Coordinates of C-alpha atoms and ligand atoms in Angstrom, one line a residue:
X1 CA -2.5 -31.2 8.3
X2 CA -4.8 -30.2 11.0
X3 CA -8.0 -30.3 8.9
X4 CA -8.0 -34.1 8.6
X5 CA -9.8 -34.6 11.8
X6 CA -12.0 -37.7 11.9
X7 CA -15.6 -36.9 12.6
X8 CA -18.4 -39.1 13.8
X9 CA -20.5 -40.9 11.2
X10 CA -23.2 -38.9 9.6
X11 CA -22.5 -37.5 6.3
X12 CA -23.3 -33.8 6.6
X13 CA -21.8 -31.3 8.9
X14 CA -24.5 -29.1 10.4
X15 CA -22.5 -27.6 13.2
X16 CA -20.6 -24.7 11.8
X17 CA -18.2 -22.8 14.0
X18 CA -19.8 -19.5 13.1
X19 CA -23.0 -18.6 11.3
X20 CA -22.8 -18.6 7.6
X21 CA -23.3 -15.3 5.8
X22 CA -24.9 -14.7 2.4
X23 CA -22.7 -14.4 -0.6
X24 CA -21.7 -10.8 -1.5
X25 CA -24.0 -9.3 -4.1
X26 CA -21.6 -6.9 -5.8
X27 CA -17.9 -6.2 -6.3
X28 CA -18.1 -3.5 -3.6
X29 CA -19.6 -5.9 -1.1
X30 CA -16.9 -8.5 -2.0
X31 CA -14.2 -5.9 -1.4
X32 CA -15.8 -5.0 1.9
X33 CA -16.0 -8.6 3.0
X34 CA -12.2 -9.0 2.3
X35 CA -11.4 -5.7 4.0
X36 CA -13.4 -6.8 7.0
X37 CA -10.8 -9.6 7.5
X38 CA -8.0 -7.1 6.8
X39 CA -7.4 -8.2 3.3
X40 CA -6.7 -5.3 1.0
X41 CA -7.7 -6.3 -2.4
X42 CA -7.5 -4.4 -5.7
X43 CA -10.7 -4.1 -7.6
X44 CA -9.7 -6.7 -10.3
X45 CA -9.1 -9.3 -7.6
X46 CA -12.4 -8.5 -5.9
X47 CA -14.1 -8.8 -9.2
X48 CA -12.6 -12.3 -9.8
X49 CA -13.7 -13.4 -6.3
X50 CA -17.2 -12.0 -6.8
X51 CA -17.7 -13.7 -10.1
X52 CA -16.3 -17.0 -8.9
X53 CA -18.8 -17.0 -6.0
X54 CA -21.7 -15.8 -8.1
X55 CA -21.2 -18.3 -11.0
X56 CA -19.8 -21.1 -8.7
X57 CA -16.6 -21.5 -10.6
X58 CA -13.2 -22.2 -8.9
X59 CA -10.9 -19.2 -8.5
X60 CA -7.5 -19.8 -9.8
X61 CA -4.8 -17.5 -8.3
X62 CA -1.3 -17.4 -9.6
X63 CA 1.4 -15.1 -8.5
X64 CA 4.8 -14.8 -6.9
X65 CA 5.5 -16.0 -3.4
X66 CA 4.0 -14.0 -0.5
X67 CA 1.6 -11.9 -2.4
X68 CA -1.5 -13.1 -0.6
X69 CA -2.9 -16.0 -2.6
X70 CA -3.4 -18.5 0.2
X71 CA -4.7 -15.8 2.5
X72 CA -7.7 -15.1 0.1
X73 CA -9.1 -18.6 0.8
X74 CA -8.7 -18.2 4.6
X75 CA -10.3 -14.7 4.5
X76 CA -13.2 -16.0 2.4
X77 CA -13.9 -18.9 4.7
X78 CA -13.8 -16.5 7.7
X79 CA -15.9 -13.8 6.0
X80 CA -18.6 -16.3 4.7
X81 CA -18.6 -18.3 8.0
X82 CA -17.7 -21.4 6.1
X83 CA -15.3 -24.2 7.1
X84 CA -11.9 -24.0 5.4
X85 CA -10.8 -27.3 4.0
X86 CA -7.2 -27.2 2.9
X87 CA -5.5 -29.5 0.5
X88 CA -1.7 -28.8 0.5
X89 CA -0.3 -30.2 -2.7
X90 CA 3.1 -31.8 -3.0
X91 CA 4.9 -34.2 -5.4
X92 CA 3.4 -37.6 -5.2
X93 CA 0.1 -36.5 -3.6
X94 CA -2.3 -39.4 -4.2
X95 CA -5.9 -40.3 -3.7
X96 CA -5.3 -41.9 -0.3
X97 CA -4.0 -38.5 1.0
X98 CA -6.3 -36.2 -1.0
X99 CA -9.7 -38.0 -1.1
X100 CA -10.2 -41.0 1.2
X101 CA -8.5 -44.0 2.7
X102 CA -9.8 -47.1 4.6
X103 CA -8.8 -47.2 8.2
X104 CA -7.0 -50.5 8.0
X105 CA -5.8 -50.7 11.5
X106 CA -9.3 -50.1 12.9
X107 CA -10.7 -52.7 10.4
X108 CA -8.1 -55.2 11.7
X109 CA -9.0 -54.7 15.3
X110 CA -12.7 -55.1 14.6
X111 CA -12.0 -58.3 12.6
X112 CA -10.0 -59.7 15.5
X113 CA -12.8 -58.8 18.0
X114 CA -15.4 -60.4 15.7
X115 CA -13.3 -63.5 15.4
X116 CA -13.1 -63.9 19.1
X117 CA -16.9 -63.3 19.5
X118 CA -18.0 -66.0 17.0
X119 CA -20.0 -66.5 13.8
X120 CA -22.8 -64.0 14.3
X121 CA -20.3 -61.2 14.9
X122 CA -18.3 -62.2 11.9
X123 CA -21.3 -62.0 9.7
X124 CA -22.4 -58.7 11.0
X125 CA -18.9 -57.3 10.5
X126 CA -18.7 -58.5 6.9
X127 CA -21.6 -56.2 6.1
X128 CA -20.0 -53.4 7.9
X129 CA -16.3 -53.5 7.2
X130 CA -16.4 -51.2 4.2
X131 CA -18.9 -48.7 5.6
X132 CA -18.4 -45.0 6.5
X133 CA -17.4 -46.0 10.0
X134 CA -14.1 -47.2 8.7
X135 CA -13.6 -44.4 6.1
X136 CA -11.0 -41.7 6.7
X137 CA -12.1 -38.6 4.9
X138 CA -9.4 -36.6 3.3
X139 CA -9.8 -32.9 2.2
X140 CA -11.4 -33.4 -1.2
X141 CA -14.1 -35.7 0.3
X142 CA -14.6 -33.3 3.3
X143 CA -15.1 -30.5 0.8
X144 CA -18.2 -32.3 -0.6
X145 CA -19.9 -32.5 2.8
X146 CA -21.4 -29.1 3.4
X147 CA -25.1 -28.4 3.7
X148 CA -27.0 -26.2 1.3
X149 CA -25.8 -22.6 1.7
X150 CA -23.0 -23.8 3.9
X151 CA -20.6 -25.6 1.6
X152 CA -17.0 -25.3 2.8
X153 CA -14.2 -23.3 1.2
X154 CA -11.8 -25.7 -0.5
X155 CA -8.3 -24.4 -0.8
X156 CA -6.1 -26.4 -3.2
X157 CA -2.8 -24.8 -2.3
X158 CA 0.2 -24.8 -4.6
X159 CA -1.2 -27.1 -7.3
X160 CA 1.9 -26.7 -9.3
X161 CA 3.7 -29.0 -6.9
X162 CA 1.6 -32.1 -7.8
X163 CA 2.1 -34.2 -10.9
X164 CA -0.1 -34.4 -13.9
X165 CA -2.0 -37.6 -13.1
X166 CA -3.3 -35.9 -9.9
X167 CA -4.3 -32.8 -11.9
X168 CA -6.3 -35.1 -14.2
X169 CA -8.1 -36.6 -11.3
X170 CA -8.8 -33.2 -9.8
X171 CA -10.3 -32.1 -13.1
X172 CA -12.9 -34.8 -12.7
X173 CA -13.7 -33.8 -9.2
X174 CA -14.0 -30.2 -10.1
X175 CA -16.3 -30.9 -13.1
X176 CA -18.8 -33.0 -11.2
X177 CA -18.2 -32.3 -7.5
X178 CA -18.5 -36.0 -6.9
X179 CA -16.3 -38.8 -5.8
X180 CA -16.9 -42.5 -6.4
X181 CA -15.8 -45.0 -3.7
X182 CA -16.3 -48.5 -5.1
X183 CA -17.3 -50.1 -1.8
X184 CA -19.8 -47.3 -1.0
X185 CA -21.0 -45.6 -4.2
X186 CA -20.9 -42.1 -5.5
X187 CA -20.8 -39.2 -3.1
X188 CA -22.0 -35.9 -4.5
X189 CA -21.9 -32.5 -3.0
X190 CA -25.3 -31.0 -2.1
X191 CA -23.8 -27.8 -3.1
X192 CA -20.4 -27.3 -4.7
X193 CA -17.7 -26.0 -2.3
X194 CA -16.2 -22.5 -2.9
X195 CA -12.9 -23.5 -4.5
X196 CA -9.7 -21.5 -4.5
X197 CA -6.7 -22.9 -6.3
X198 CA -3.2 -21.4 -6.0
X199 CA -0.1 -21.8 -8.0
X200 CA 3.4 -20.3 -7.7
X201 CA 3.9 -21.2 -11.4
X202 CA 6.9 -23.5 -10.9
X203 CA 5.3 -25.2 -13.9
X204 CA 2.3 -24.5 -16.0
X205 CA -1.1 -25.9 -14.9
X206 CA -3.0 -27.7 -17.6
X207 CA -5.3 -25.6 -19.7
X208 CA -8.3 -27.9 -19.0
X209 CA -8.2 -26.9 -15.3
X210 CA -7.6 -23.2 -16.0
X211 CA -10.5 -23.1 -18.4
X212 CA -12.9 -24.2 -15.7
X213 CA -11.8 -21.4 -13.4
X214 CA -11.7 -17.7 -13.0
X215 CA -8.1 -16.8 -13.4
X216 CA -6.4 -14.0 -11.6
X217 CA -2.7 -13.0 -11.5
X218 CA -2.0 -11.7 -8.0
X219 CA 0.5 -8.9 -8.5
X220 CA 2.7 -7.1 -6.0
X221 CA 0.6 -4.2 -4.5
X222 CA 1.4 -0.6 -5.4
X223 CA 2.7 1.7 -2.6
X224 CA -0.7 2.9 -1.5
X225 CA -2.1 -0.5 -1.1
X226 CA 1.0 -1.9 0.5
X227 CA 0.9 0.9 3.1
X228 CA -2.8 0.1 3.8
X229 CA -1.8 -3.6 4.3
X230 CA 0.9 -2.5 6.8
X231 CA -1.6 -0.3 8.6
X232 CA -3.7 -3.4 9.1
X233 CA -1.1 -6.1 9.6
X234 CA 1.7 -4.2 11.4
X235 CA -0.2 -1.3 13.1
X236 CA 2.5 -1.0 15.8
X237 CA 5.0 0.5 13.3
X238 CA 5.3 4.3 13.4
X239 CA 3.6 6.0 10.3
X240 CA 7.0 7.3 9.1
X241 CA 8.6 3.9 9.4
X242 CA 5.8 2.3 7.5
X243 CA 6.1 4.8 4.6
X244 CA 9.9 4.3 4.4
X245 CA 9.5 0.5 4.5
X246 CA 7.0 0.5 1.7
X247 CA 9.0 3.0 -0.4
X248 CA 12.2 0.9 0.1
X249 CA 10.5 -2.4 -0.7
X250 CA 8.8 -0.9 -3.8
X251 CA 12.3 0.2 -5.0
X252 CA 13.8 -3.2 -4.3
X253 CA 11.2 -4.8 -6.5
X254 CA 12.4 -2.8 -9.4
X255 CA 15.8 -4.3 -9.1
X256 CA 16.9 -7.4 -11.0
X257 CA 17.1 -9.8 -8.0
X258 CA 16.8 -13.5 -7.9
X259 CA 13.8 -13.4 -5.6
X260 CA 11.9 -10.2 -4.9
X261 CA 10.3 -9.6 -1.5
X262 CA 6.6 -10.3 -1.2
X263 CA 4.0 -8.7 1.0
X264 CA 4.8 -11.3 3.7
X265 CA 8.4 -10.0 3.8
X266 CA 7.3 -6.4 4.0
X267 CA 5.2 -7.2 7.0
X268 CA 8.0 -9.3 8.6
X269 CA 10.5 -6.4 8.1
X270 CA 8.2 -3.9 9.7
X271 CA 7.7 -6.1 12.7
X272 CA 11.5 -6.8 12.9
X273 CA 12.1 -3.0 12.9
X274 CA 9.5 -2.4 15.6
X275 CA 11.1 -5.1 17.7
X276 CA 14.4 -3.2 17.3
X277 CA 12.6 0.0 18.5
X278 CA 13.2 1.7 15.2
X279 CA 11.1 4.8 14.3
X280 CA 12.9 5.3 10.9
X281 CA 15.3 3.5 8.6
X282 CA 19.0 4.1 8.7
X283 CA 21.7 2.4 6.6
X284 CA 23.1 0.3 9.4
X285 CA 19.7 -1.1 10.4
X286 CA 18.8 -1.8 6.7
X287 CA 22.0 -3.8 6.3
X288 CA 21.5 -5.7 9.5
X289 CA 17.9 -6.7 8.7
X290 CA 18.1 -7.5 5.0
X291 CA 17.6 -11.1 5.8
X292 CA 14.0 -10.6 6.6
X293 CA 13.4 -9.2 3.1
X294 CA 15.8 -11.2 0.9
X295 CA 16.3 -14.9 1.2
X296 CA 19.2 -15.5 -1.2
X297 CA 22.8 -14.6 -0.2
X298 CA 23.5 -13.3 -3.7
X299 CA 20.6 -10.9 -3.5
X300 CA 21.7 -9.7 0.0
X301 CA 25.3 -9.3 -1.2
X302 CA 24.1 -7.1 -4.1
X303 CA 21.9 -4.8 -1.9
X304 CA 24.0 -4.6 1.2
X305 CA 26.2 -1.5 1.6
X306 CA 26.3 1.2 -1.1
X307 CA 23.2 0.0 -3.0
X308 CA 21.1 0.0 0.3
X309 CA 22.4 3.5 1.0
X310 CA 21.5 4.7 -2.5
X311 CA 18.0 3.3 -2.2
X312 CA 17.5 4.8 1.2
X313 CA 18.6 8.3 -0.1
X314 CA 16.1 8.0 -2.9
X315 CA 13.4 7.0 -0.4
X316 CA 14.1 10.0 1.8
X317 CA 14.0 12.3 -1.2
X318 CA 10.8 10.8 -2.4
X319 CA 9.1 11.1 1.0
X320 CA 10.4 14.6 1.6
X321 CA 8.9 15.7 -1.7
X322 CA 5.5 14.2 -1.0
Ligands
ATP1 N1 -3.6 -7.8 0.0 C1 -3.3 -8.2 1.3 N2 -3.9 -7.8 2.3 C2 -3.6 -8.1 3.6 N3 -2.6 -9.0 3.9 C3 -1.9 -9.5 2.8 C4 -2.2 -9.2 1.5 N4 -1.4 -9.8 0.7 C5 -0.6 -10.5 1.5 N5 -0.9 -10.4 2.8 C6 -0.2 -11.0 3.9 O1 1.0 -11.5 3.5 C7 1.2 -12.8 4.0 C8 1.5 -13.8 3.0 O2 0.3 -14.1 2.3 P1 0.1 -15.6 1.7 O3 0.6 -16.6 2.5 O4 -1.4 -15.6 1.3 O5 0.9 -15.5 0.3 P2 1.0 -16.5 -0.8 O6 0.8 -15.8 -2.1 O7 0.1 -17.7 -0.6 O8 2.5 -17.0 -0.7 P3 3.2 -18.4 -1.1 O9 3.3 -18.4 -2.6 O10 4.6 -18.2 -0.5 O11 2.4 -19.4 -0.4 C9 0.0 -13.2 4.9 O12 0.4 -12.9 6.2 C10 -1.0 -12.2 4.4 O13 -1.9 -11.9 5.5
MG2 MG1 0.5 -19.7 -0.2

């Protein structure tokens, strides 16, 4: 995880990579902020984002894979000019990986050096050995470090992958925005970070966490919005191809498949088709490229061939009528 860089001592980070912007003052402004970073949000999502910023409550996003949950946090950080601190959750995630850890090897080296130097050095070191100099800050601690008006965006990604003890710990951090390190004391955020939590709902997240957040279910986009996303994320595709791609994917999502394609797959598919110099869909190409849309062999086997041909005929009829 690239965000775990160690920084020089000094608790607060005043050097931001870009100037911080004021929080949006309305739902329209929120929608504009997201659109500026090429995120096409429906109004209900923009509303949830706006309220979570305005009332400083975490934003809890649930939804199927590839519908743009993680991207929201990235876009918010970019749009607000805040640092993005990402905590990727996994089974067995613990405090040492999520909050802080003592740098044992560095402590050992300093101890050896002090031993070689003599009594005075040993005494000085004993005052120093559990100071910030030897502390490795993990994402949750980093997220408490922002200055006023420049608190980072904390992305807690795929919370459903952790276990319940960690969830309970997180609840504590999210209620008080402080962390206690026995050897140092309590570290409290000057200003709470902007928190975005995502879950793919492989298990239910505890009500106590959800209650503290604004909840939003991120749904698949409708055709108009998905076309707008393609315009921004795969602009190299011909307009006709984009329309066919969207109409085809929207139809696929009405089928009873094991795993429906997300927005990420729609973008991938468009790019794949452009790479193959396609200006429009044809049955052979659809069959050959289904693997960018569907990731389970059973699903591919169901769609390939006559089903793909039927969907494509429907798509053509729909677009001809429009
Ligand atoms: N509304 C949208 N506007 C613009 N791009 C979008 C939108 N929704 C999704 N995308 C794009 O789709 C891709 C997948 O998004 P993202 O990784 O955020 O999905 P996710 O919901 O976090 O998926 P997963 O559950 O697999 O982690 C990204 O490249 C993102 O830019
Ligand atoms: Mg994600």
